[in-house]
Amino acid sequence: DAKTTQPPSMDCAEGRAANLPCNHSTISGNEYVYWYRQIHSQGPQYIIHGLKNNETNEMASLIITEDRKSSTLILPHATLRDTAVYYCIVRAPGAGSYQLTFGKGTKLSVIP
Amino acid sequence: GAVVSQHPSRVICKSGTSVKIECRSLDFQATTMFWYRQFPKQSLMLMATSNEGSKATYEQGVEKDKFLINHASLTLSTLTVTSAHPEDSSFYICSARVLRAGVSYEQYFGPGTRLTVT
């Protein structure tokens, strides 16, 4: 799986948009970008994933650059409950790519 | 949908005893489950991949005789930490894989089990 690079930490004011960047310059054509988050002392929670088009769901939006070498996760209106470590993971979706490999992620702190 | 549960959520045991952790997929069948371990202030590290009806595949450096994994049904995998020692104290997380729209595999995680060995 392609390696990703994320800033170790970010702050965001409550109610504002949180934009979390991720670099994945070695991504392959069949690899998706996945985002998970882990709130303290809980299991990781799936947020969103995409291949090349921008994606949006009830939790977040995912913006992938045209060359697919980087992406941004957007939480449109951050709340205190969004404080967590956010992981950007790149992997192929097929059965042969079994496990998710977690890097260090970005620790997002939402500030009142 | 795609809910994964773990039991117990917390366990304290004495050094030398064994502890079993259960991982269940509640509303789907999972042919493959994964076990991760997370030490304080560190990221998740994959320990093993568990396939229903066959032997688990362990990552390098993980002792298969110490961390026994059983995946006897499509909804249940168990991790047994044998002869636990204080250095085994950690947060153990399981996840289950499900096929979505016949195209891509997604992983969903359990809430984790905090093991403390005294």
PDB file of C-alpha atoms in Angstrom:
ATOM      1  CA  ASP A   1       0.000   0.000   0.000  1.00  0.00           C
ATOM      2  CA  ALA A   2       1.153   3.535  -0.773  1.00  0.00           C
ATOM      3  CA  LYS A   3       2.613   5.547   2.071  1.00  0.00           C
ATOM      4  CA  THR A   4       0.805   8.632   3.341  1.00  0.00           C
ATOM      5  CA  THR A   5       2.041  11.759   5.062  1.00  0.00           C
ATOM      6  CA  GLN A   6      -0.107  13.774   7.447  1.00  0.00           C
ATOM      7  CA  PRO A   7       0.643  16.665   9.807  1.00  0.00           C
ATOM      8  CA  PRO A   8       0.942  15.365  13.375  1.00  0.00           C
ATOM      9  CA  SER A   9      -1.564  17.793  14.828  1.00  0.00           C
ATOM     10  CA  MET A  10      -4.045  20.537  13.982  1.00  0.00           C
ATOM     11  CA  ASP A  11      -6.381  22.830  15.864  1.00  0.00           C
ATOM     12  CA  CYS A  12      -9.766  23.984  14.710  1.00  0.00           C
ATOM     13  CA  ALA A  13     -12.273  26.360  16.268  1.00  0.00           C
ATOM     14  CA  GLU A  14     -15.649  24.872  17.074  1.00  0.00           C
ATOM     15  CA  GLY A  15     -18.165  25.533  14.320  1.00  0.00           C
ATOM     16  CA  ARG A  16     -15.518  26.174  11.700  1.00  0.00           C
ATOM     17  CA  ALA A  17     -14.515  23.841   8.886  1.00  0.00           C
ATOM     18  CA  ALA A  18     -11.646  21.476   9.636  1.00  0.00           C
ATOM     19  CA  ASN A  19      -9.455  20.728   6.623  1.00  0.00           C
ATOM     20  CA  LEU A  20      -7.116  17.795   7.116  1.00  0.00           C
ATOM     21  CA  PRO A  21      -4.505  17.255   4.404  1.00  0.00           C
ATOM     22  CA  CYS A  22      -2.876  14.032   3.316  1.00  0.00           C
ATOM     23  CA  ASN A  23      -0.071  13.445   0.833  1.00  0.00           C
ATOM     24  CA  HIS A  24       0.084  10.159  -1.043  1.00  0.00           C
ATOM     25  CA  SER A  25       2.407  10.888  -3.944  1.00  0.00           C
ATOM     26  CA  THR A  26       3.130   7.211  -4.688  1.00  0.00           C
ATOM     27  CA  ILE A  27      -0.500   6.165  -4.982  1.00  0.00           C
ATOM     28  CA  SER A  28      -1.251   3.589  -7.673  1.00  0.00           C
ATOM     29  CA  GLY A  29      -4.081   3.785 -10.165  1.00  0.00           C
ATOM     30  CA  ASN A  30      -6.264   1.213  -8.436  1.00  0.00           C
ATOM     31  CA  GLU A  31      -5.726   2.455  -4.883  1.00  0.00           C
ATOM     32  CA  TYR A  32      -8.438   4.230  -2.959  1.00  0.00           C
ATOM     33  CA  VAL A  33      -8.006   6.896  -0.293  1.00  0.00           C
ATOM     34  CA  TYR A  34      -9.668   5.981   2.998  1.00  0.00           C
ATOM     35  CA  TRP A  35     -10.178   8.118   6.069  1.00  0.00           C
ATOM     36  CA  TYR A  36     -10.773   6.773   9.544  1.00  0.00           C
ATOM     37  CA  ARG A  37     -10.763   8.508  12.891  1.00  0.00           C
ATOM     38  CA  GLN A  38     -10.148   7.284  16.398  1.00  0.00           C
ATOM     39  CA  ILE A  39     -11.630   9.028  19.363  1.00  0.00           C
ATOM     40  CA  HIS A  40      -9.678   8.466  22.552  1.00  0.00           C
ATOM     41  CA  SER A  41      -9.982   4.888  23.892  1.00  0.00           C
ATOM     42  CA  GLN A  42     -12.336   3.784  21.129  1.00  0.00           C
ATOM     43  CA  GLY A  43     -11.954   1.704  17.990  1.00  0.00           C
ATOM     44  CA  PRO A  44     -11.377   3.470  14.659  1.00  0.00           C
ATOM     45  CA  GLN A  45     -14.453   4.772  12.875  1.00  0.00           C
ATOM     46  CA  TYR A  46     -14.817   4.767   9.112  1.00  0.00           C
ATOM     47  CA  ILE A  47     -15.435   8.238   7.673  1.00  0.00           C
ATOM     48  CA  ILE A  48     -15.227   8.204   3.907  1.00  0.00           C
ATOM     49  CA  HIS A  49     -13.284   6.882   0.953  1.00  0.00           C
ATOM     50  CA  GLY A  50     -12.776   7.750  -2.701  1.00  0.00           C
ATOM     51  CA  LEU A  51     -10.860   6.901  -5.839  1.00  0.00           C
ATOM     52  CA  LYS A  52     -10.570  10.070  -7.898  1.00  0.00           C
ATOM     53  CA  ASN A  53     -13.831  11.959  -7.699  1.00  0.00           C
ATOM     54  CA  ASN A  54     -14.707  14.124  -4.756  1.00  0.00           C
ATOM     55  CA  GLU A  55     -16.988  12.397  -2.290  1.00  0.00           C
ATOM     56  CA  THR A  56     -19.424  13.628   0.336  1.00  0.00           C
ATOM     57  CA  ASN A  57     -21.428  11.865   2.995  1.00  0.00           C
ATOM     58  CA  GLU A  58     -23.151  12.837   6.196  1.00  0.00           C
ATOM     59  CA  MET A  59     -19.886  13.035   8.076  1.00  0.00           C
ATOM     60  CA  ALA A  60     -17.439  14.707   5.754  1.00  0.00           C
ATOM     61  CA  SER A  61     -16.247  15.598   2.280  1.00  0.00           C
ATOM     62  CA  LEU A  62     -13.195  14.201   0.567  1.00  0.00           C
ATOM     63  CA  ILE A  63     -11.380  16.269  -2.017  1.00  0.00           C
ATOM     64  CA  ILE A  64      -8.815  14.417  -4.136  1.00  0.00           C
ATOM     65  CA  THR A  65      -6.478  16.371  -6.408  1.00  0.00           C
ATOM     66  CA  GLU A  66      -6.586  15.663 -10.104  1.00  0.00           C
ATOM     67  CA  ASP A  67      -3.187  13.935 -10.035  1.00  0.00           C
ATOM     68  CA  ARG A  68      -4.369  11.971  -6.956  1.00  0.00           C
ATOM     69  CA  LYS A  69      -1.166  12.704  -5.104  1.00  0.00           C
ATOM     70  CA  SER A  70      -2.928  14.416  -2.243  1.00  0.00           C
ATOM     71  CA  SER A  71      -6.326  14.749  -0.654  1.00  0.00           C
ATOM     72  CA  THR A  72      -8.153  16.777   1.957  1.00  0.00           C
ATOM     73  CA  LEU A  73     -10.766  15.633   4.413  1.00  0.00           C
ATOM     74  CA  ILE A  74     -13.220  18.374   5.272  1.00  0.00           C
ATOM     75  CA  LEU A  75     -15.403  18.395   8.349  1.00  0.00           C
ATOM     76  CA  PRO A  76     -17.714  21.290   7.467  1.00  0.00           C
ATOM     77  CA  HIS A  77     -18.728  22.347  10.972  1.00  0.00           C
ATOM     78  CA  ALA A  78     -16.399  20.884  13.544  1.00  0.00           C
ATOM     79  CA  THR A  79     -17.754  20.104  16.998  1.00  0.00           C
ATOM     80  CA  LEU A  80     -15.969  19.165  20.192  1.00  0.00           C
ATOM     81  CA  ARG A  81     -16.902  15.538  19.518  1.00  0.00           C
ATOM     82  CA  ASP A  82     -14.793  15.630  16.374  1.00  0.00           C
ATOM     83  CA  THR A  83     -11.637  15.810  18.480  1.00  0.00           C
ATOM     84  CA  ALA A  84      -9.800  12.638  17.479  1.00  0.00           C
ATOM     85  CA  VAL A  85      -6.845  11.213  15.579  1.00  0.00           C
ATOM     86  CA  TYR A  86      -7.596  11.118  11.866  1.00  0.00           C
ATOM     87  CA  TYR A  87      -5.929   8.517   9.694  1.00  0.00           C
ATOM     88  CA  CYS A  88      -5.511   8.734   5.925  1.00  0.00           C
ATOM     89  CA  ILE A  89      -4.901   5.313   4.399  1.00  0.00           C
ATOM     90  CA  VAL A  90      -4.332   4.347   0.791  1.00  0.00           C
ATOM     91  CA  ARG A  91      -5.070   0.851  -0.361  1.00  0.00           C
ATOM     92  CA  ALA A  92      -6.481  -1.214  -3.160  1.00  0.00           C
ATOM     93  CA  PRO A  93     -10.007  -2.499  -2.536  1.00  0.00           C
ATOM     94  CA  GLY A  94      -9.551  -6.058  -3.661  1.00  0.00           C
ATOM     95  CA  ALA A  95      -9.539  -9.189  -1.584  1.00  0.00           C
ATOM     96  CA  GLY A  96      -5.784  -9.477  -1.819  1.00  0.00           C
ATOM     97  CA  SER A  97      -5.268  -6.227   0.074  1.00  0.00           C
ATOM     98  CA  TYR A  98      -6.312  -7.556   3.387  1.00  0.00           C
ATOM     99  CA  GLN A  99      -5.479  -5.195   6.114  1.00  0.00           C
ATOM    100  CA  LEU A 100      -5.504  -1.488   6.752  1.00  0.00           C
ATOM    101  CA  THR A 101      -2.102  -0.176   7.744  1.00  0.00           C
ATOM    102  CA  PHE A 102      -2.272   2.763  10.123  1.00  0.00           C
ATOM    103  CA  GLY A 103       0.283   5.547  10.199  1.00  0.00           C
ATOM    104  CA  LYS A 104       0.498   8.126  12.957  1.00  0.00           C
ATOM    105  CA  GLY A 105      -2.399  10.218  11.714  1.00  0.00           C
ATOM    106  CA  THR A 106      -3.319  13.797  12.548  1.00  0.00           C
ATOM    107  CA  LYS A 107      -4.492  14.663  16.020  1.00  0.00           C
ATOM    108  CA  LEU A 108      -7.301  17.170  15.537  1.00  0.00           C
ATOM    109  CA  SER A 109      -8.218  19.283  18.527  1.00  0.00           C
ATOM    110  CA  VAL A 110     -11.479  21.206  18.249  1.00  0.00           C
ATOM    111  CA  ILE A 111     -11.326  24.221  20.508  1.00  0.00           C
ATOM    112  CA  PRO A 112     -14.400  25.886  22.026  1.00  0.00           C
TER     113      PRO A 112
ATOM    114  CA  GLY B   1     -25.282  -1.831   9.609  1.00  0.00           C
ATOM    115  CA  ALA B   2     -21.749  -3.247   9.882  1.00  0.00           C
ATOM    116  CA  VAL B   3     -21.514  -3.258  13.653  1.00  0.00           C
ATOM    117  CA  VAL B   4     -18.645  -5.020  15.377  1.00  0.00           C
ATOM    118  CA  SER B   5     -18.708  -5.728  19.092  1.00  0.00           C
ATOM    119  CA  GLN B   6     -16.009  -6.794  21.519  1.00  0.00           C
ATOM    120  CA  HIS B   7     -16.237  -8.384  24.915  1.00  0.00           C
ATOM    121  CA  PRO B   8     -15.069  -7.565  27.476  1.00  0.00           C
ATOM    122  CA  SER B   9     -14.429  -3.857  27.111  1.00  0.00           C
ATOM    123  CA  ARG B  10     -11.996  -3.903  30.021  1.00  0.00           C
ATOM    124  CA  VAL B  11     -10.227  -6.727  31.803  1.00  0.00           C
ATOM    125  CA  ILE B  12      -7.676  -6.861  34.562  1.00  0.00           C
ATOM    126  CA  CYS B  13      -5.838 -10.096  35.124  1.00  0.00           C
ATOM    127  CA  LYS B  14      -2.898 -11.365  37.100  1.00  0.00           C
ATOM    128  CA  SER B  15       0.414 -12.178  35.523  1.00  0.00           C
ATOM    129  CA  GLY B  16       0.552 -15.758  34.288  1.00  0.00           C
ATOM    130  CA  THR B  17      -3.164 -16.137  33.632  1.00  0.00           C
ATOM    131  CA  SER B  18      -4.913 -16.289  30.262  1.00  0.00           C
ATOM    132  CA  VAL B  19      -7.517 -13.899  28.936  1.00  0.00           C
ATOM    133  CA  LYS B  20      -9.980 -14.411  26.100  1.00  0.00           C
ATOM    134  CA  ILE B  21     -11.365 -11.526  24.060  1.00  0.00           C
ATOM    135  CA  GLU B  22     -14.353 -12.008  21.772  1.00  0.00           C
ATOM    136  CA  CYS B  23     -15.054 -10.141  18.555  1.00  0.00           C
ATOM    137  CA  ARG B  24     -18.445 -10.421  16.898  1.00  0.00           C
ATOM    138  CA  SER B  25     -19.901  -9.063  13.687  1.00  0.00           C
ATOM    139  CA  LEU B  26     -23.485  -8.345  14.687  1.00  0.00           C
ATOM    140  CA  ASP B  27     -25.307  -7.779  11.420  1.00  0.00           C
ATOM    141  CA  PHE B  28     -23.116  -9.299   8.771  1.00  0.00           C
ATOM    142  CA  GLN B  29     -20.936 -12.291   8.148  1.00  0.00           C
ATOM    143  CA  ALA B  30     -17.205 -11.799   8.107  1.00  0.00           C
ATOM    144  CA  THR B  31     -14.963 -14.354   6.505  1.00  0.00           C
ATOM    145  CA  THR B  32     -11.984 -12.290   7.552  1.00  0.00           C
ATOM    146  CA  MET B  33     -11.324 -10.536  10.830  1.00  0.00           C
ATOM    147  CA  PHE B  34      -8.242  -8.690  11.997  1.00  0.00           C
ATOM    148  CA  TRP B  35      -6.681  -8.171  15.401  1.00  0.00           C
ATOM    149  CA  TYR B  36      -4.771  -5.001  16.210  1.00  0.00           C
ATOM    150  CA  ARG B  37      -2.894  -3.862  19.284  1.00  0.00           C
ATOM    151  CA  GLN B  38      -2.358  -0.273  20.342  1.00  0.00           C
ATOM    152  CA  PHE B  39       0.036   0.924  23.033  1.00  0.00           C
ATOM    153  CA  PRO B  40      -0.429   4.361  24.633  1.00  0.00           C
ATOM    154  CA  LYS B  41       0.233   7.282  22.305  1.00  0.00           C
ATOM    155  CA  GLN B  42       0.986   4.924  19.423  1.00  0.00           C
ATOM    156  CA  SER B  43      -0.897   3.900  16.317  1.00  0.00           C
ATOM    157  CA  LEU B  44      -2.654   0.614  15.718  1.00  0.00           C
ATOM    158  CA  MET B  45      -0.409  -2.303  14.855  1.00  0.00           C
ATOM    159  CA  LEU B  46      -1.796  -5.320  13.058  1.00  0.00           C
ATOM    160  CA  MET B  47      -1.204  -8.531  14.968  1.00  0.00           C
ATOM    161  CA  ALA B  48      -2.917 -11.148  12.854  1.00  0.00           C
ATOM    162  CA  THR B  49      -5.443 -11.865  10.145  1.00  0.00           C
ATOM    163  CA  SER B  50      -8.089 -14.409  10.987  1.00  0.00           C
ATOM    164  CA  ASN B  51      -9.942 -16.366   8.308  1.00  0.00           C
ATOM    165  CA  GLU B  52     -12.997 -18.408   9.172  1.00  0.00           C
ATOM    166  CA  GLY B  53     -12.245 -22.072   9.285  1.00  0.00           C
ATOM    167  CA  SER B  54      -8.509 -21.787   8.835  1.00  0.00           C
ATOM    168  CA  LYS B  55      -5.412 -20.868  10.781  1.00  0.00           C
ATOM    169  CA  ALA B  56      -4.672 -17.243  11.455  1.00  0.00           C
ATOM    170  CA  THR B  57      -1.822 -15.433   9.740  1.00  0.00           C
ATOM    171  CA  TYR B  58       0.411 -13.604  12.191  1.00  0.00           C
ATOM    172  CA  GLU B  59       2.497 -10.525  11.530  1.00  0.00           C
ATOM    173  CA  GLN B  60       6.221 -10.674  12.017  1.00  0.00           C
ATOM    174  CA  GLY B  61       7.200 -10.493  15.659  1.00  0.00           C
ATOM    175  CA  VAL B  62       3.832 -11.655  17.000  1.00  0.00           C
ATOM    176  CA  GLU B  63       4.038 -14.932  18.899  1.00  0.00           C
ATOM    177  CA  LYS B  64       1.370 -17.294  17.623  1.00  0.00           C
ATOM    178  CA  ASP B  65       1.643 -19.519  20.679  1.00  0.00           C
ATOM    179  CA  LYS B  66       1.035 -16.590  22.975  1.00  0.00           C
ATOM    180  CA  PHE B  67      -1.788 -14.942  21.073  1.00  0.00           C
ATOM    181  CA  LEU B  68      -4.182 -17.720  20.113  1.00  0.00           C
ATOM    182  CA  ILE B  69      -6.775 -16.799  17.529  1.00  0.00           C
ATOM    183  CA  ASN B  70      -9.859 -18.830  16.736  1.00  0.00           C
ATOM    184  CA  HIS B  71     -12.342 -17.931  14.005  1.00  0.00           C
ATOM    185  CA  ALA B  72     -14.788 -20.796  14.241  1.00  0.00           C
ATOM    186  CA  SER B  73     -17.816 -19.061  12.726  1.00  0.00           C
ATOM    187  CA  LEU B  74     -18.588 -16.258  10.293  1.00  0.00           C
ATOM    188  CA  THR B  75     -19.563 -13.927  13.124  1.00  0.00           C
ATOM    189  CA  LEU B  76     -17.097 -14.704  15.887  1.00  0.00           C
ATOM    190  CA  SER B  77     -13.356 -14.526  16.325  1.00  0.00           C
ATOM    191  CA  THR B  78     -11.558 -14.872  19.635  1.00  0.00           C
ATOM    192  CA  LEU B  79      -8.130 -13.773  20.788  1.00  0.00           C
ATOM    193  CA  THR B  80      -6.656 -15.524  23.804  1.00  0.00           C
ATOM    194  CA  VAL B  81      -3.639 -13.976  25.474  1.00  0.00           C
ATOM    195  CA  THR B  82      -1.925 -16.880  27.176  1.00  0.00           C
ATOM    196  CA  SER B  83       0.310 -16.553  30.217  1.00  0.00           C
ATOM    197  CA  ALA B  84      -0.165 -12.824  30.195  1.00  0.00           C
ATOM    198  CA  HIS B  85       2.561 -10.519  31.461  1.00  0.00           C
ATOM    199  CA  PRO B  86       2.492  -6.812  32.279  1.00  0.00           C
ATOM    200  CA  GLU B  87       4.064  -5.965  28.910  1.00  0.00           C
ATOM    201  CA  ASP B  88       0.957  -7.459  27.249  1.00  0.00           C
ATOM    202  CA  SER B  89      -1.112  -4.668  28.773  1.00  0.00           C
ATOM    203  CA  SER B  90      -2.547  -2.823  25.808  1.00  0.00           C
ATOM    204  CA  PHE B  91      -5.661  -1.846  23.886  1.00  0.00           C
ATOM    205  CA  TYR B  92      -6.746  -4.718  21.645  1.00  0.00           C
ATOM    206  CA  ILE B  93      -9.004  -3.916  18.709  1.00  0.00           C
ATOM    207  CA  CYS B  94     -10.629  -6.253  16.248  1.00  0.00           C
ATOM    208  CA  SER B  95     -12.097  -5.449  12.883  1.00  0.00           C
ATOM    209  CA  ALA B  96     -14.162  -7.346  10.372  1.00  0.00           C
ATOM    210  CA  ARG B  97     -14.121  -7.140   6.625  1.00  0.00           C
ATOM    211  CA  VAL B  98     -17.257  -6.965   4.505  1.00  0.00           C
ATOM    212  CA  LEU B  99     -17.741  -6.825   0.767  1.00  0.00           C
ATOM    213  CA  ARG B 100     -19.605  -3.710  -0.357  1.00  0.00           C
ATOM    214  CA  ALA B 101     -21.612  -3.567  -3.581  1.00  0.00           C
ATOM    215  CA  GLY B 102     -19.688  -6.590  -4.791  1.00  0.00           C
ATOM    216  CA  VAL B 103     -16.766  -4.314  -5.518  1.00  0.00           C
ATOM    217  CA  SER B 104     -14.690  -3.239  -2.568  1.00  0.00           C
ATOM    218  CA  TYR B 105     -13.892  -4.587   0.863  1.00  0.00           C
ATOM    219  CA  GLU B 106     -14.527  -2.340   3.840  1.00  0.00           C
ATOM    220  CA  GLN B 107     -13.277  -2.787   7.365  1.00  0.00           C
ATOM    221  CA  TYR B 108     -15.283  -1.975  10.455  1.00  0.00           C
ATOM    222  CA  PHE B 109     -13.781  -1.863  13.902  1.00  0.00           C
ATOM    223  CA  GLY B 110     -14.868  -2.981  17.305  1.00  0.00           C
ATOM    224  CA  PRO B 111     -14.764  -0.654  20.307  1.00  0.00           C
ATOM    225  CA  GLY B 112     -11.609  -2.225  21.692  1.00  0.00           C
ATOM    226  CA  THR B 113     -10.661  -4.132  24.840  1.00  0.00           C
ATOM    227  CA  ARG B 114      -8.389  -2.594  27.457  1.00  0.00           C
ATOM    228  CA  LEU B 115      -6.215  -5.326  28.979  1.00  0.00           C
ATOM    229  CA  THR B 116      -4.276  -4.621  32.144  1.00  0.00           C
ATOM    230  CA  VAL B 117      -1.984  -7.307  33.503  1.00  0.00           C
ATOM    231  CA  THR B 118      -0.901  -6.844  37.096  1.00  0.00           C
TER     232      THR B 118
END
